[in-house]
């Protein structure tokens, strides 16, 4: 089973442990993908046969010939363009291209965006940031800024079904320059042995002399929808979350209404966004928040998770409390699997879940540590709760009660696209 979901695997013995451990570590760091290491109990305490040597990290190959050919092809495509846009995604962060991307965007005015998985890879406070791109489900202005360009530069992009409304992106290969971890493409041409950072730096230098010829359309970022006057709903919730976020926060959004609503936020500078839209494994974010806070205890972690997803992994609240962590957790209680209701079977029983007393549950997971638990059903209650927990010195858990069939606009658009695709299949 491990072979299907990892890039490398090994079963350790006393004689192969040194070589295999190093091989798996260097492969994981090079590929930025998981590996699987089996350590049998009868081997764990066995002495090493050989003496360990310092770990030598594998470096990506750079072909100067390939790089120069790529630059020439990119120049030919870009010099005739009237409009150019840039789309970045999560692989740019995985392979360390964020700093060179930021420098590029600060020196060359290009309308730019990210996909949901790559949200926070680019500085969303930048004047040329258009908003989050979601293909046909995008805000019309974002869609036009990206797809309407003569040339689109993609950096670390992976198109998946849920974040492109069923692969509805209109980005023909022939109008794209595509930068991947170890190769680059210009239209149909492939240039191997070019690490992502080197390709980005090359395009940065190339565009410094070309960008003055390109038109820069007026960029107006999508505004958050106005909240309802009748009570707490998705629109009002996201308005308040926008005001609650601070520079440097780690924002983690569950694969459900949470991540589709969070797509509309404009993240403060230095805010890291974590979402799991590739595999769609619900429940991932609660233990991910525990991991993020463990990795960076000085930053504030804000977790947005639905009631259905939380029922799968809620026990990790106990680990957070045990370790004295202080994240802010907002549980969106919309009475079941609302994201599934949006796609299929809005009234079917398989989208219903057991009703839990959420504000009493967390304290049952720790005998020794206290937390702040609140339940809100109205806009003014949410506002007061967020003010109360903003600088909290203990873990804060807020149950936010939302209407059962209330969807963020992006989820509504994506679900319609998926329904149409399923009907046509």
PDB file of N, CA and C in Angstrom, residues 296-374:
ATOM      1  N   UNK A 296       5.703  25.803  14.800  1.00  0.00           N
ATOM      2  CA  UNK A 296       5.932  27.250  14.944  1.00  0.00           C
ATOM      3  C   UNK A 296       5.103  27.780  16.110  1.00  0.00           C
ATOM      4  N   UNK A 297       5.536  27.512  17.349  1.00  0.00           N
ATOM      5  CA  UNK A 297       4.720  27.841  18.524  1.00  0.00           C
ATOM      6  C   UNK A 297       4.518  29.332  18.763  1.00  0.00           C
ATOM      7  N   UNK A 298       5.321  30.195  18.131  1.00  0.00           N
ATOM      8  CA  UNK A 298       5.207  31.634  18.376  1.00  0.00           C
ATOM      9  C   UNK A 298       4.141  32.297  17.509  1.00  0.00           C
ATOM     10  N   UNK A 299       3.669  31.619  16.474  1.00  0.00           N
ATOM     11  CA  UNK A 299       2.670  32.218  15.597  1.00  0.00           C
ATOM     12  C   UNK A 299       1.270  31.806  16.032  1.00  0.00           C
ATOM     13  N   UNK A 300       0.297  32.655  15.731  1.00  0.00           N
ATOM     14  CA  UNK A 300      -1.088  32.325  16.060  1.00  0.00           C
ATOM     15  C   UNK A 300      -1.661  31.429  14.974  1.00  0.00           C
ATOM     16  N   UNK A 301      -2.233  30.310  15.393  1.00  0.00           N
ATOM     17  CA  UNK A 301      -2.898  29.386  14.476  1.00  0.00           C
ATOM     18  C   UNK A 301      -4.400  29.594  14.580  1.00  0.00           C
ATOM     19  N   UNK A 302      -5.045  29.803  13.439  1.00  0.00           N
ATOM     20  CA  UNK A 302      -6.500  29.935  13.370  1.00  0.00           C
ATOM     21  C   UNK A 302      -7.018  28.788  12.520  1.00  0.00           C
ATOM     22  N   UNK A 303      -7.851  27.949  13.108  1.00  0.00           N
ATOM     23  CA  UNK A 303      -8.399  26.782  12.416  1.00  0.00           C
ATOM     24  C   UNK A 303      -9.876  26.987  12.133  1.00  0.00           C
ATOM     25  N   UNK A 304     -10.271  26.754  10.884  1.00  0.00           N
ATOM     26  CA  UNK A 304     -11.671  26.795  10.466  1.00  0.00           C
ATOM     27  C   UNK A 304     -12.055  25.390  10.032  1.00  0.00           C
ATOM     28  N   UNK A 305     -12.978  24.764  10.747  1.00  0.00           N
ATOM     29  CA  UNK A 305     -13.320  23.371  10.479  1.00  0.00           C
ATOM     30  C   UNK A 305     -14.815  23.162  10.641  1.00  0.00           C
ATOM     31  N   UNK A 306     -15.384  22.295   9.805  1.00  0.00           N
ATOM     32  CA  UNK A 306     -16.802  21.995   9.887  1.00  0.00           C
ATOM     33  C   UNK A 306     -17.108  20.937  10.927  1.00  0.00           C
ATOM     34  N   UNK A 307     -18.374  20.846  11.305  1.00  0.00           N
ATOM     35  CA  UNK A 307     -18.763  19.880  12.334  1.00  0.00           C
ATOM     36  C   UNK A 307     -18.555  18.445  11.869  1.00  0.00           C
ATOM     37  N   UNK A 308     -18.841  18.154  10.607  1.00  0.00           N
ATOM     38  CA  UNK A 308     -18.666  16.795  10.107  1.00  0.00           C
ATOM     39  C   UNK A 308     -17.217  16.367  10.102  1.00  0.00           C
ATOM     40  N   UNK A 309     -16.341  17.226   9.628  1.00  0.00           N
ATOM     41  CA  UNK A 309     -14.916  16.903   9.594  1.00  0.00           C
ATOM     42  C   UNK A 309     -14.348  16.766  11.000  1.00  0.00           C
ATOM     43  N   UNK A 310     -14.770  17.629  11.902  1.00  0.00           N
ATOM     44  CA  UNK A 310     -14.226  17.609  13.262  1.00  0.00           C
ATOM     45  C   UNK A 310     -14.551  16.305  13.978  1.00  0.00           C
ATOM     46  N   UNK A 311     -15.673  15.686  13.647  1.00  0.00           N
ATOM     47  CA  UNK A 311     -16.032  14.436  14.322  1.00  0.00           C
ATOM     48  C   UNK A 311     -15.045  13.309  14.014  1.00  0.00           C
ATOM     49  N   UNK A 312     -14.243  13.458  12.962  1.00  0.00           N
ATOM     50  CA  UNK A 312     -13.301  12.406  12.594  1.00  0.00           C
ATOM     51  C   UNK A 312     -12.004  12.462  13.399  1.00  0.00           C
ATOM     52  N   UNK A 313     -11.570  13.660  13.806  1.00  0.00           N
ATOM     53  CA  UNK A 313     -10.232  13.796  14.406  1.00  0.00           C
ATOM     54  C   UNK A 313     -10.210  14.697  15.633  1.00  0.00           C
ATOM     55  N   UNK A 314     -11.362  14.918  16.242  1.00  0.00           N
ATOM     56  CA  UNK A 314     -11.455  15.893  17.331  1.00  0.00           C
ATOM     57  C   UNK A 314     -10.600  15.522  18.535  1.00  0.00           C
ATOM     58  N   UNK A 315     -10.215  14.247  18.659  1.00  0.00           N
ATOM     59  CA  UNK A 315      -9.426  13.835  19.823  1.00  0.00           C
ATOM     60  C   UNK A 315      -8.079  14.542  19.900  1.00  0.00           C
ATOM     61  N   UNK A 316      -7.596  15.094  18.783  1.00  0.00           N
ATOM     62  CA  UNK A 316      -6.310  15.800  18.823  1.00  0.00           C
ATOM     63  C   UNK A 316      -6.382  17.107  19.610  1.00  0.00           C
ATOM     64  N   UNK A 317      -7.601  17.546  19.953  1.00  0.00           N
ATOM     65  CA  UNK A 317      -7.708  18.658  20.897  1.00  0.00           C
ATOM     66  C   UNK A 317      -6.999  18.312  22.204  1.00  0.00           C
ATOM     67  N   UNK A 318      -7.079  17.046  22.582  1.00  0.00           N
ATOM     68  CA  UNK A 318      -6.397  16.609  23.799  1.00  0.00           C
ATOM     69  C   UNK A 318      -4.893  16.793  23.709  1.00  0.00           C
ATOM     70  N   UNK A 319      -4.323  16.515  22.535  1.00  0.00           N
ATOM     71  CA  UNK A 319      -2.882  16.709  22.344  1.00  0.00           C
ATOM     72  C   UNK A 319      -2.522  18.185  22.408  1.00  0.00           C
ATOM     73  N   UNK A 320      -3.367  19.035  21.827  1.00  0.00           N
ATOM     74  CA  UNK A 320      -3.122  20.479  21.887  1.00  0.00           C
ATOM     75  C   UNK A 320      -3.112  20.966  23.331  1.00  0.00           C
ATOM     76  N   UNK A 321      -4.095  20.518  24.102  1.00  0.00           N
ATOM     77  CA  UNK A 321      -4.185  20.936  25.496  1.00  0.00           C
ATOM     78  C   UNK A 321      -3.015  20.399  26.313  1.00  0.00           C
ATOM     79  N   UNK A 322      -2.657  19.156  26.073  1.00  0.00           N
ATOM     80  CA  UNK A 322      -1.520  18.556  26.786  1.00  0.00           C
ATOM     81  C   UNK A 322      -0.247  19.358  26.584  1.00  0.00           C
ATOM     82  N   UNK A 323      -0.053  19.862  25.358  1.00  0.00           N
ATOM     83  CA  UNK A 323       1.171  20.593  25.028  1.00  0.00           C
ATOM     84  C   UNK A 323       1.063  22.093  25.277  1.00  0.00           C
ATOM     85  N   UNK A 324      -0.057  22.528  25.847  1.00  0.00           N
ATOM     86  CA  UNK A 324      -0.215  23.938  26.166  1.00  0.00           C
ATOM     87  C   UNK A 324      -0.387  24.845  24.965  1.00  0.00           C
ATOM     88  N   UNK A 325      -0.878  24.306  23.868  1.00  0.00           N
ATOM     89  CA  UNK A 325      -1.074  25.119  22.669  1.00  0.00           C
ATOM     90  C   UNK A 325      -2.297  26.019  22.811  1.00  0.00           C
ATOM     91  N   UNK A 326      -2.285  27.136  22.055  1.00  0.00           N
ATOM     92  CA  UNK A 326      -3.343  28.140  22.200  1.00  0.00           C
ATOM     93  C   UNK A 326      -3.915  28.576  20.852  1.00  0.00           C
ATOM     94  N   UNK A 327      -4.274  27.637  19.983  1.00  0.00           N
ATOM     95  CA  UNK A 327      -4.873  28.049  18.715  1.00  0.00           C
ATOM     96  C   UNK A 327      -6.276  28.601  18.930  1.00  0.00           C
ATOM     97  N   UNK A 328      -6.763  29.305  17.922  1.00  0.00           N
ATOM     98  CA  UNK A 328      -8.161  29.735  17.891  1.00  0.00           C
ATOM     99  C   UNK A 328      -8.877  28.813  16.913  1.00  0.00           C
ATOM    100  N   UNK A 329      -9.851  28.072  17.411  1.00  0.00           N
ATOM    101  CA  UNK A 329     -10.573  27.101  16.586  1.00  0.00           C
ATOM    102  C   UNK A 329     -12.008  27.571  16.413  1.00  0.00           C
ATOM    103  N   UNK A 330     -12.412  27.731  15.173  1.00  0.00           N
ATOM    104  CA  UNK A 330     -13.796  28.083  14.873  1.00  0.00           C
ATOM    105  C   UNK A 330     -14.446  26.890  14.194  1.00  0.00           C
ATOM    106  N   UNK A 331     -15.399  26.294  14.875  1.00  0.00           N
ATOM    107  CA  UNK A 331     -16.118  25.146  14.338  1.00  0.00           C
ATOM    108  C   UNK A 331     -17.395  25.627  13.669  1.00  0.00           C
ATOM    109  N   UNK A 332     -17.501  25.418  12.361  1.00  0.00           N
ATOM    110  CA  UNK A 332     -18.673  25.841  11.603  1.00  0.00           C
ATOM    111  C   UNK A 332     -19.721  24.741  11.692  1.00  0.00           C
ATOM    112  N   UNK A 333     -20.716  24.963  12.525  1.00  0.00           N
ATOM    113  CA  UNK A 333     -21.768  23.961  12.727  1.00  0.00           C
ATOM    114  C   UNK A 333     -22.942  24.274  11.805  1.00  0.00           C
ATOM    115  N   UNK A 334     -22.958  23.584  10.654  1.00  0.00           N
ATOM    116  CA  UNK A 334     -24.081  23.749   9.729  1.00  0.00           C
ATOM    117  C   UNK A 334     -24.864  22.453   9.572  1.00  0.00           C
ATOM    118  N   UNK A 335     -24.861  21.675  10.659  1.00  0.00           N
ATOM    119  CA  UNK A 335     -25.750  20.516  10.762  1.00  0.00           C
ATOM    120  C   UNK A 335     -25.457  19.459   9.708  1.00  0.00           C
ATOM    121  N   UNK A 336     -24.182  19.062   9.613  1.00  0.00           N
ATOM    122  CA  UNK A 336     -23.866  17.955   8.715  1.00  0.00           C
ATOM    123  C   UNK A 336     -22.905  18.327   7.611  1.00  0.00           C
ATOM    124  N   UNK A 337     -22.891  17.489   6.575  1.00  0.00           N
ATOM    125  CA  UNK A 337     -21.958  17.663   5.463  1.00  0.00           C
ATOM    126  C   UNK A 337     -22.549  18.610   4.427  1.00  0.00           C
ATOM    127  N   UNK A 338     -22.445  19.907   4.705  1.00  0.00           N
ATOM    128  CA  UNK A 338     -23.049  20.894   3.812  1.00  0.00           C
ATOM    129  C   UNK A 338     -22.381  20.895   2.444  1.00  0.00           C
ATOM    130  N   UNK A 339     -21.072  20.663   2.385  1.00  0.00           N
ATOM    131  CA  UNK A 339     -20.420  20.621   1.078  1.00  0.00           C
ATOM    132  C   UNK A 339     -20.976  19.485   0.226  1.00  0.00           C
ATOM    133  N   UNK A 340     -21.288  18.350   0.864  1.00  0.00           N
ATOM    134  CA  UNK A 340     -21.874  17.234   0.119  1.00  0.00           C
ATOM    135  C   UNK A 340     -23.321  17.531  -0.265  1.00  0.00           C
ATOM    136  N   UNK A 341     -24.033  18.227   0.602  1.00  0.00           N
ATOM    137  CA  UNK A 341     -25.405  18.624   0.254  1.00  0.00           C
ATOM    138  C   UNK A 341     -25.389  19.515  -0.990  1.00  0.00           C
ATOM    139  N   UNK A 342     -24.355  20.355  -1.100  1.00  0.00           N
ATOM    140  CA  UNK A 342     -24.263  21.249  -2.252  1.00  0.00           C
ATOM    141  C   UNK A 342     -24.059  20.477  -3.544  1.00  0.00           C
ATOM    142  N   UNK A 343     -23.379  19.326  -3.459  1.00  0.00           N
ATOM    143  CA  UNK A 343     -23.049  18.558  -4.661  1.00  0.00           C
ATOM    144  C   UNK A 343     -24.118  17.528  -4.987  1.00  0.00           C
ATOM    145  N   UNK A 344     -24.611  16.814  -3.955  1.00  0.00           N
ATOM    146  CA  UNK A 344     -25.573  15.738  -4.222  1.00  0.00           C
ATOM    147  C   UNK A 344     -26.321  15.373  -2.940  1.00  0.00           C
ATOM    148  N   UNK A 345     -27.628  15.212  -3.049  1.00  0.00           N
ATOM    149  CA  UNK A 345     -28.437  14.716  -1.938  1.00  0.00           C
ATOM    150  C   UNK A 345     -28.601  15.673  -0.790  1.00  0.00           C
ATOM    151  N   UNK A 346     -29.122  16.882  -1.032  1.00  0.00           N
ATOM    152  CA  UNK A 346     -29.221  17.873   0.050  1.00  0.00           C
ATOM    153  C   UNK A 346     -30.024  17.402   1.251  1.00  0.00           C
ATOM    154  N   UNK A 347     -31.005  16.536   1.043  1.00  0.00           N
ATOM    155  CA  UNK A 347     -31.825  16.066   2.158  1.00  0.00           C
ATOM    156  C   UNK A 347     -31.611  14.587   2.459  1.00  0.00           C
ATOM    157  N   UNK A 348     -30.597  13.984   1.855  1.00  0.00           N
ATOM    158  CA  UNK A 348     -30.355  12.562   2.088  1.00  0.00           C
ATOM    159  C   UNK A 348     -29.729  12.331   3.464  1.00  0.00           C
ATOM    160  N   UNK A 349     -30.071  11.199   4.061  1.00  0.00           N
ATOM    161  CA  UNK A 349     -29.617  10.925   5.423  1.00  0.00           C
ATOM    162  C   UNK A 349     -28.097  10.753   5.504  1.00  0.00           C
ATOM    163  N   UNK A 350     -27.479  10.342   4.404  1.00  0.00           N
ATOM    164  CA  UNK A 350     -26.035  10.131   4.459  1.00  0.00           C
ATOM    165  C   UNK A 350     -25.260  11.437   4.623  1.00  0.00           C
ATOM    166  N   UNK A 351     -25.926  12.565   4.477  1.00  0.00           N
ATOM    167  CA  UNK A 351     -25.266  13.847   4.735  1.00  0.00           C
ATOM    168  C   UNK A 351     -25.585  14.400   6.123  1.00  0.00           C
ATOM    169  N   UNK A 352     -26.337  13.633   6.904  1.00  0.00           N
ATOM    170  CA  UNK A 352     -26.633  14.022   8.285  1.00  0.00           C
ATOM    171  C   UNK A 352     -25.593  13.410   9.224  1.00  0.00           C
ATOM    172  N   UNK A 353     -25.329  14.076  10.323  1.00  0.00           N
ATOM    173  CA  UNK A 353     -24.425  13.538  11.334  1.00  0.00           C
ATOM    174  C   UNK A 353     -25.083  13.655  12.700  1.00  0.00           C
ATOM    175  N   UNK A 354     -24.526  12.932  13.678  1.00  0.00           N
ATOM    176  CA  UNK A 354     -25.035  13.020  15.044  1.00  0.00           C
ATOM    177  C   UNK A 354     -24.780  14.418  15.602  1.00  0.00           C
ATOM    178  N   UNK A 355     -25.723  14.920  16.368  1.00  0.00           N
ATOM    179  CA  UNK A 355     -25.578  16.240  16.987  1.00  0.00           C
ATOM    180  C   UNK A 355     -24.761  16.117  18.272  1.00  0.00           C
ATOM    181  N   UNK A 356     -23.681  16.873  18.365  1.00  0.00           N
ATOM    182  CA  UNK A 356     -22.827  16.859  19.545  1.00  0.00           C
ATOM    183  C   UNK A 356     -22.983  18.165  20.319  1.00  0.00           C
ATOM    184  N   UNK A 357     -22.729  18.078  21.614  1.00  0.00           N
ATOM    185  CA  UNK A 357     -22.649  19.285  22.433  1.00  0.00           C
ATOM    186  C   UNK A 357     -21.200  19.768  22.369  1.00  0.00           C
ATOM    187  N   UNK A 358     -20.926  20.587  21.380  1.00  0.00           N
ATOM    188  CA  UNK A 358     -19.547  20.932  21.058  1.00  0.00           C
ATOM    189  C   UNK A 358     -18.842  21.725  22.158  1.00  0.00           C
ATOM    190  N   UNK A 359     -19.527  22.597  22.820  1.00  0.00           N
ATOM    191  CA  UNK A 359     -18.839  23.434  23.807  1.00  0.00           C
ATOM    192  C   UNK A 359     -18.521  22.683  25.099  1.00  0.00           C
ATOM    193  N   UNK A 360     -19.154  21.542  25.308  1.00  0.00           N
ATOM    194  CA  UNK A 360     -18.833  20.734  26.485  1.00  0.00           C
ATOM    195  C   UNK A 360     -17.822  19.635  26.162  1.00  0.00           C
ATOM    196  N   UNK A 361     -17.747  19.250  24.894  1.00  0.00           N
ATOM    197  CA  UNK A 361     -16.861  18.154  24.511  1.00  0.00           C
ATOM    198  C   UNK A 361     -15.375  18.440  24.741  1.00  0.00           C
ATOM    199  N   UNK A 362     -14.837  19.587  24.317  1.00  0.00           N
ATOM    200  CA  UNK A 362     -13.383  19.778  24.405  1.00  0.00           C
ATOM    201  C   UNK A 362     -12.813  19.578  25.801  1.00  0.00           C
ATOM    202  N   UNK A 363     -13.524  20.058  26.833  1.00  0.00           N
ATOM    203  CA  UNK A 363     -12.970  19.954  28.178  1.00  0.00           C
ATOM    204  C   UNK A 363     -12.883  18.510  28.643  1.00  0.00           C
ATOM    205  N   UNK A 364     -13.688  17.633  28.048  1.00  0.00           N
ATOM    206  CA  UNK A 364     -13.616  16.217  28.403  1.00  0.00           C
ATOM    207  C   UNK A 364     -12.302  15.588  27.941  1.00  0.00           C
ATOM    208  N   UNK A 365     -11.576  16.268  27.064  1.00  0.00           N
ATOM    209  CA  UNK A 365     -10.345  15.712  26.509  1.00  0.00           C
ATOM    210  C   UNK A 365      -9.099  16.105  27.300  1.00  0.00           C
ATOM    211  N   UNK A 366      -9.281  16.834  28.405  1.00  0.00           N
ATOM    212  CA  UNK A 366      -8.131  17.179  29.247  1.00  0.00           C
ATOM    213  C   UNK A 366      -8.570  17.374  30.686  1.00  0.00           C
ATOM    214  N   UNK A 367      -7.892  16.690  31.600  1.00  0.00           N
ATOM    215  CA  UNK A 367      -8.178  16.850  33.023  1.00  0.00           C
ATOM    216  C   UNK A 367      -7.424  18.030  33.623  1.00  0.00           C
ATOM    217  N   UNK A 368      -6.306  18.414  33.005  1.00  0.00           N
ATOM    218  CA  UNK A 368      -5.376  19.342  33.640  1.00  0.00           C
ATOM    219  C   UNK A 368      -5.334  20.736  33.034  1.00  0.00           C
ATOM    220  N   UNK A 369      -5.933  20.935  31.872  1.00  0.00           N
ATOM    221  CA  UNK A 369      -5.814  22.219  31.189  1.00  0.00           C
ATOM    222  C   UNK A 369      -7.188  22.776  30.868  1.00  0.00           C
ATOM    223  N   UNK A 370      -7.321  24.073  31.050  1.00  0.00           N
ATOM    224  CA  UNK A 370      -8.580  24.746  30.758  1.00  0.00           C
ATOM    225  C   UNK A 370      -8.548  25.354  29.359  1.00  0.00           C
ATOM    226  N   UNK A 371      -9.728  25.533  28.802  1.00  0.00           N
ATOM    227  CA  UNK A 371      -9.850  26.209  27.516  1.00  0.00           C
ATOM    228  C   UNK A 371     -11.067  27.107  27.554  1.00  0.00           C
ATOM    229  N   UNK A 372     -11.132  27.998  26.593  1.00  0.00           N
ATOM    230  CA  UNK A 372     -12.274  28.899  26.485  1.00  0.00           C
ATOM    231  C   UNK A 372     -13.200  28.356  25.406  1.00  0.00           C
ATOM    232  N   UNK A 373     -14.427  28.012  25.777  1.00  0.00           N
ATOM    233  CA  UNK A 373     -15.406  27.469  24.836  1.00  0.00           C
ATOM    234  C   UNK A 373     -16.610  28.403  24.743  1.00  0.00           C
ATOM    235  N   UNK A 374     -16.971  28.783  23.534  1.00  0.00           N
ATOM    236  CA  UNK A 374     -18.083  29.702  23.302  1.00  0.00           C
ATOM    237  C   UNK A 374     -18.958  29.170  22.179  1.00  0.00           C
TER     238      UNK A 374
END
